[in-house]
Amino acid sequence: MLSRCPAFTRHVLGFLVLVLVTTDVRSGPRYSSRIVDIQTGAIRGIILELNSRHLEPVEVFRGVPYAAPPIGPLRFRAPQAPLPWPGTRLADTFGAVCPQKLPDVSNRTAALQSMPKGRYQYLKKLVPLLVNQSEDCLFLNIYVPGSGECAHRLPSL
């Protein structure tokens, strides 16, 4: 069948096959091989490849609870230690965002009457990240250099 195709088409098809064979397609996150023990249990993060050949990958621990959910009798009280969990917790998903009242940015014309254009553009980018809101929102996202072991403690923000 390829013998009937023009030479250019054969070259394009060959190139596409080469690209498909050599492309690394991942269906999900690449989990870290390291398991970290913290006071409440063990966690395993993911390896995040950055979009630059000059930057090394980062190990990320998403949604690590740092306090018990502030609901029921714990609402409006000082944070309490979270309950320990059995086994290893996969820290691959962001925790919920604390409830927030945001301005309506669905109608651009109306929104620009009450805010500057820069704020409107910022909020348009931010709103999709704030979909998962809950009072159970006391989580940390921890980013660690992905290369090697650290001989000393690193600061966290």
PDB file of C-alpha atoms in Angstrom:
ATOM      1  CA  MET A   1       0.000   0.000   0.000  1.00  0.00           C
ATOM      2  CA  LEU A   2       2.838   2.425   0.785  1.00  0.00           C
ATOM      3  CA  SER A   3       4.272   1.813  -2.672  1.00  0.00           C
ATOM      4  CA  ARG A   4       1.303   3.745  -4.126  1.00  0.00           C
ATOM      5  CA  CYS A   5       1.860   6.761  -1.829  1.00  0.00           C
ATOM      6  CA  PRO A   6       3.974   9.654  -3.034  1.00  0.00           C
ATOM      7  CA  ALA A   7       7.453   9.876  -1.473  1.00  0.00           C
ATOM      8  CA  PHE A   8       6.515  12.946   0.591  1.00  0.00           C
ATOM      9  CA  THR A   9       3.546  11.134   2.173  1.00  0.00           C
ATOM     10  CA  ARG A  10       5.749   8.135   3.037  1.00  0.00           C
ATOM     11  CA  HIS A  11       8.256  10.461   4.730  1.00  0.00           C
ATOM     12  CA  VAL A  12       5.505  12.179   6.722  1.00  0.00           C
ATOM     13  CA  LEU A  13       4.020   8.834   7.791  1.00  0.00           C
ATOM     14  CA  GLY A  14       7.468   7.564   8.756  1.00  0.00           C
ATOM     15  CA  PHE A  15       8.112  10.686  10.811  1.00  0.00           C
ATOM     16  CA  LEU A  16       4.750  10.372  12.597  1.00  0.00           C
ATOM     17  CA  VAL A  17       5.447   6.729  13.453  1.00  0.00           C
ATOM     18  CA  LEU A  18       8.871   7.723  14.810  1.00  0.00           C
ATOM     19  CA  VAL A  19       7.330  10.471  16.964  1.00  0.00           C
ATOM     20  CA  LEU A  20       4.672   8.123  18.334  1.00  0.00           C
ATOM     21  CA  VAL A  21       7.224   5.438  19.174  1.00  0.00           C
ATOM     22  CA  THR A  22       9.669   7.785  20.919  1.00  0.00           C
ATOM     23  CA  THR A  23       7.167   9.981  22.776  1.00  0.00           C
ATOM     24  CA  ASP A  24       6.823   9.264  26.485  1.00  0.00           C
ATOM     25  CA  VAL A  25       3.084   9.266  27.133  1.00  0.00           C
ATOM     26  CA  ARG A  26       2.136   9.027  30.802  1.00  0.00           C
ATOM     27  CA  SER A  27      -1.373   8.303  31.927  1.00  0.00           C
ATOM     28  CA  GLY A  28      -0.899   9.703  35.415  1.00  0.00           C
ATOM     29  CA  PRO A  29       1.545  11.157  37.901  1.00  0.00           C
ATOM     30  CA  ARG A  30       4.991   9.700  38.440  1.00  0.00           C
ATOM     31  CA  TYR A  31       5.078   8.672  42.090  1.00  0.00           C
ATOM     32  CA  SER A  32       8.171   9.245  44.180  1.00  0.00           C
ATOM     33  CA  SER A  33      10.054   6.178  45.354  1.00  0.00           C
ATOM     34  CA  ARG A  34      10.627   7.867  48.718  1.00  0.00           C
ATOM     35  CA  ILE A  35       8.190   7.409  51.596  1.00  0.00           C
ATOM     36  CA  VAL A  36       8.412  10.106  54.275  1.00  0.00           C
ATOM     37  CA  ASP A  37       7.335   9.418  57.853  1.00  0.00           C
ATOM     38  CA  ILE A  38       5.654  12.342  59.600  1.00  0.00           C
ATOM     39  CA  GLN A  39       3.930  12.462  63.003  1.00  0.00           C
ATOM     40  CA  THR A  40       0.566  11.317  61.646  1.00  0.00           C
ATOM     41  CA  GLY A  41       1.718   8.626  59.221  1.00  0.00           C
ATOM     42  CA  ALA A  42       3.670   7.985  56.064  1.00  0.00           C
ATOM     43  CA  ILE A  43       3.280   9.968  52.830  1.00  0.00           C
ATOM     44  CA  ARG A  44       4.419   9.433  49.261  1.00  0.00           C
ATOM     45  CA  GLY A  45       4.538  12.356  46.863  1.00  0.00           C
ATOM     46  CA  ILE A  46       4.910  12.754  43.134  1.00  0.00           C
ATOM     47  CA  ILE A  47       7.795  13.852  40.934  1.00  0.00           C
ATOM     48  CA  LEU A  48       6.960  17.036  39.034  1.00  0.00           C
ATOM     49  CA  GLU A  49       8.948  17.626  35.848  1.00  0.00           C
ATOM     50  CA  LEU A  50       9.408  21.345  35.236  1.00  0.00           C
ATOM     51  CA  ASN A  51       9.103  22.900  31.784  1.00  0.00           C
ATOM     52  CA  SER A  52      12.771  23.777  31.437  1.00  0.00           C
ATOM     53  CA  ARG A  53      15.826  21.671  30.746  1.00  0.00           C
ATOM     54  CA  HIS A  54      17.721  23.932  33.159  1.00  0.00           C
ATOM     55  CA  LEU A  55      15.518  23.034  36.132  1.00  0.00           C
ATOM     56  CA  GLU A  56      15.632  19.712  37.928  1.00  0.00           C
ATOM     57  CA  PRO A  57      12.436  17.850  38.867  1.00  0.00           C
ATOM     58  CA  VAL A  58      10.721  18.660  42.158  1.00  0.00           C
ATOM     59  CA  GLU A  59       9.193  16.219  44.635  1.00  0.00           C
ATOM     60  CA  VAL A  60       5.701  17.406  45.583  1.00  0.00           C
ATOM     61  CA  PHE A  61       3.518  16.359  48.514  1.00  0.00           C
ATOM     62  CA  ARG A  62       0.005  17.714  47.923  1.00  0.00           C
ATOM     63  CA  GLY A  63      -2.852  17.895  50.388  1.00  0.00           C
ATOM     64  CA  VAL A  64      -0.957  16.907  53.541  1.00  0.00           C
ATOM     65  CA  PRO A  65      -3.260  17.616  56.518  1.00  0.00           C
ATOM     66  CA  TYR A  66      -1.624  19.766  59.185  1.00  0.00           C
ATOM     67  CA  ALA A  67      -4.665  19.945  61.483  1.00  0.00           C
ATOM     68  CA  ALA A  68      -7.918  18.136  62.164  1.00  0.00           C
ATOM     69  CA  PRO A  69     -10.868  19.359  60.071  1.00  0.00           C
ATOM     70  CA  PRO A  70     -12.185  22.563  61.725  1.00  0.00           C
ATOM     71  CA  ILE A  71     -15.801  21.424  61.666  1.00  0.00           C
ATOM     72  CA  GLY A  72     -18.394  20.779  64.364  1.00  0.00           C
ATOM     73  CA  PRO A  73     -16.983  21.467  67.854  1.00  0.00           C
ATOM     74  CA  LEU A  74     -13.568  22.385  66.376  1.00  0.00           C
ATOM     75  CA  ARG A  75     -14.986  25.273  64.350  1.00  0.00           C
ATOM     76  CA  PHE A  76     -13.595  28.692  65.389  1.00  0.00           C
ATOM     77  CA  ARG A  77     -11.115  27.020  67.756  1.00  0.00           C
ATOM     78  CA  ALA A  78      -7.353  26.661  67.648  1.00  0.00           C
ATOM     79  CA  PRO A  79      -6.240  23.945  65.208  1.00  0.00           C
ATOM     80  CA  GLN A  80      -5.961  20.449  66.691  1.00  0.00           C
ATOM     81  CA  ALA A  81      -3.504  17.781  65.550  1.00  0.00           C
ATOM     82  CA  PRO A  82      -4.844  15.643  62.701  1.00  0.00           C
ATOM     83  CA  LEU A  83      -5.733  12.015  63.335  1.00  0.00           C
ATOM     84  CA  PRO A  84      -3.038   9.523  62.313  1.00  0.00           C
ATOM     85  CA  TRP A  85      -3.699   7.313  59.302  1.00  0.00           C
ATOM     86  CA  PRO A  86      -2.694   3.716  58.654  1.00  0.00           C
ATOM     87  CA  GLY A  87      -0.375   2.772  55.808  1.00  0.00           C
ATOM     88  CA  THR A  88       1.074   5.200  53.304  1.00  0.00           C
ATOM     89  CA  ARG A  89      -1.009   8.163  52.165  1.00  0.00           C
ATOM     90  CA  LEU A  90      -0.590   9.211  48.533  1.00  0.00           C
ATOM     91  CA  ALA A  91       0.003  12.954  48.589  1.00  0.00           C
ATOM     92  CA  ASP A  92      -0.874  13.473  44.926  1.00  0.00           C
ATOM     93  CA  THR A  93      -4.030  15.608  45.136  1.00  0.00           C
ATOM     94  CA  PHE A  94      -4.487  19.175  46.343  1.00  0.00           C
ATOM     95  CA  GLY A  95      -6.622  19.567  49.454  1.00  0.00           C
ATOM     96  CA  ALA A  96      -9.759  21.673  49.478  1.00  0.00           C
ATOM     97  CA  VAL A  97      -9.521  25.468  49.451  1.00  0.00           C
ATOM     98  CA  CYS A  98     -11.090  27.363  52.355  1.00  0.00           C
ATOM     99  CA  PRO A  99     -14.472  28.910  51.423  1.00  0.00           C
ATOM    100  CA  GLN A 100     -14.095  32.263  49.717  1.00  0.00           C
ATOM    101  CA  LYS A 101     -16.538  34.821  48.396  1.00  0.00           C
ATOM    102  CA  LEU A 102     -15.283  35.918  45.017  1.00  0.00           C
ATOM    103  CA  PRO A 103     -16.631  38.656  42.775  1.00  0.00           C
ATOM    104  CA  ASP A 104     -18.717  37.479  39.821  1.00  0.00           C
ATOM    105  CA  VAL A 105     -16.475  37.467  36.745  1.00  0.00           C
ATOM    106  CA  SER A 106     -18.844  35.602  34.409  1.00  0.00           C
ATOM    107  CA  ASN A 107     -20.042  38.872  32.811  1.00  0.00           C
ATOM    108  CA  ARG A 108     -16.949  40.772  31.661  1.00  0.00           C
ATOM    109  CA  THR A 109     -18.724  44.093  31.064  1.00  0.00           C
ATOM    110  CA  ALA A 110     -20.389  44.129  34.489  1.00  0.00           C
ATOM    111  CA  ALA A 111     -17.217  42.964  36.252  1.00  0.00           C
ATOM    112  CA  LEU A 112     -15.096  45.720  34.683  1.00  0.00           C
ATOM    113  CA  GLN A 113     -17.488  48.328  36.086  1.00  0.00           C
ATOM    114  CA  SER A 114     -16.495  47.313  39.616  1.00  0.00           C
ATOM    115  CA  MET A 115     -12.811  46.390  39.246  1.00  0.00           C
ATOM    116  CA  PRO A 116      -9.696  47.251  37.236  1.00  0.00           C
ATOM    117  CA  LYS A 117      -8.913  45.171  34.151  1.00  0.00           C
ATOM    118  CA  GLY A 118      -5.797  43.650  35.773  1.00  0.00           C
ATOM    119  CA  ARG A 119      -7.799  42.351  38.742  1.00  0.00           C
ATOM    120  CA  TYR A 120     -10.467  40.946  36.423  1.00  0.00           C
ATOM    121  CA  GLN A 121      -7.834  39.063  34.384  1.00  0.00           C
ATOM    122  CA  TYR A 122      -6.217  37.732  37.561  1.00  0.00           C
ATOM    123  CA  LEU A 123      -9.557  36.532  38.962  1.00  0.00           C
ATOM    124  CA  LYS A 124     -10.471  34.814  35.665  1.00  0.00           C
ATOM    125  CA  LYS A 125      -7.292  32.716  36.012  1.00  0.00           C
ATOM    126  CA  LEU A 126      -7.821  32.127  39.738  1.00  0.00           C
ATOM    127  CA  VAL A 127     -11.499  31.074  39.811  1.00  0.00           C
ATOM    128  CA  PRO A 128     -10.983  27.619  38.202  1.00  0.00           C
ATOM    129  CA  LEU A 129      -8.438  26.785  40.927  1.00  0.00           C
ATOM    130  CA  LEU A 130     -10.959  27.539  43.685  1.00  0.00           C
ATOM    131  CA  VAL A 131     -13.665  25.075  42.667  1.00  0.00           C
ATOM    132  CA  ASN A 132     -13.072  22.580  45.506  1.00  0.00           C
ATOM    133  CA  GLN A 133     -13.977  24.674  48.578  1.00  0.00           C
ATOM    134  CA  SER A 134     -14.647  23.243  52.037  1.00  0.00           C
ATOM    135  CA  GLU A 135     -14.310  24.169  55.698  1.00  0.00           C
ATOM    136  CA  ASP A 136     -12.033  21.109  55.893  1.00  0.00           C
ATOM    137  CA  CYS A 137      -9.192  23.047  54.260  1.00  0.00           C
ATOM    138  CA  LEU A 138      -6.167  22.819  56.543  1.00  0.00           C
ATOM    139  CA  PHE A 139      -3.702  21.196  54.146  1.00  0.00           C
ATOM    140  CA  LEU A 140      -0.109  21.842  53.110  1.00  0.00           C
ATOM    141  CA  ASN A 141       1.446  21.484  49.675  1.00  0.00           C
ATOM    142  CA  ILE A 142       5.146  20.783  50.138  1.00  0.00           C
ATOM    143  CA  TYR A 143       7.739  21.193  47.366  1.00  0.00           C
ATOM    144  CA  VAL A 144      11.165  19.603  47.848  1.00  0.00           C
ATOM    145  CA  PRO A 145      14.197  19.574  45.529  1.00  0.00           C
ATOM    146  CA  GLY A 146      13.994  16.281  43.660  1.00  0.00           C
ATOM    147  CA  SER A 147      17.723  15.644  43.446  1.00  0.00           C
ATOM    148  CA  GLY A 148      19.354  13.496  46.098  1.00  0.00           C
ATOM    149  CA  GLU A 149      19.225  13.547  49.854  1.00  0.00           C
ATOM    150  CA  CYS A 150      19.628  16.696  51.925  1.00  0.00           C
ATOM    151  CA  ALA A 151      22.158  16.588  54.748  1.00  0.00           C
ATOM    152  CA  HIS A 152      20.431  19.511  56.434  1.00  0.00           C
ATOM    153  CA  ARG A 153      16.884  20.705  56.979  1.00  0.00           C
ATOM    154  CA  LEU A 154      15.371  23.007  54.402  1.00  0.00           C
ATOM    155  CA  PRO A 155      13.101  25.963  55.143  1.00  0.00           C
ATOM    156  CA  SER A 156       9.441  25.672  54.267  1.00  0.00           C
ATOM    157  CA  LEU A 157       6.962  28.399  53.395  1.00  0.00           C
TER     158      LEU A 157
END
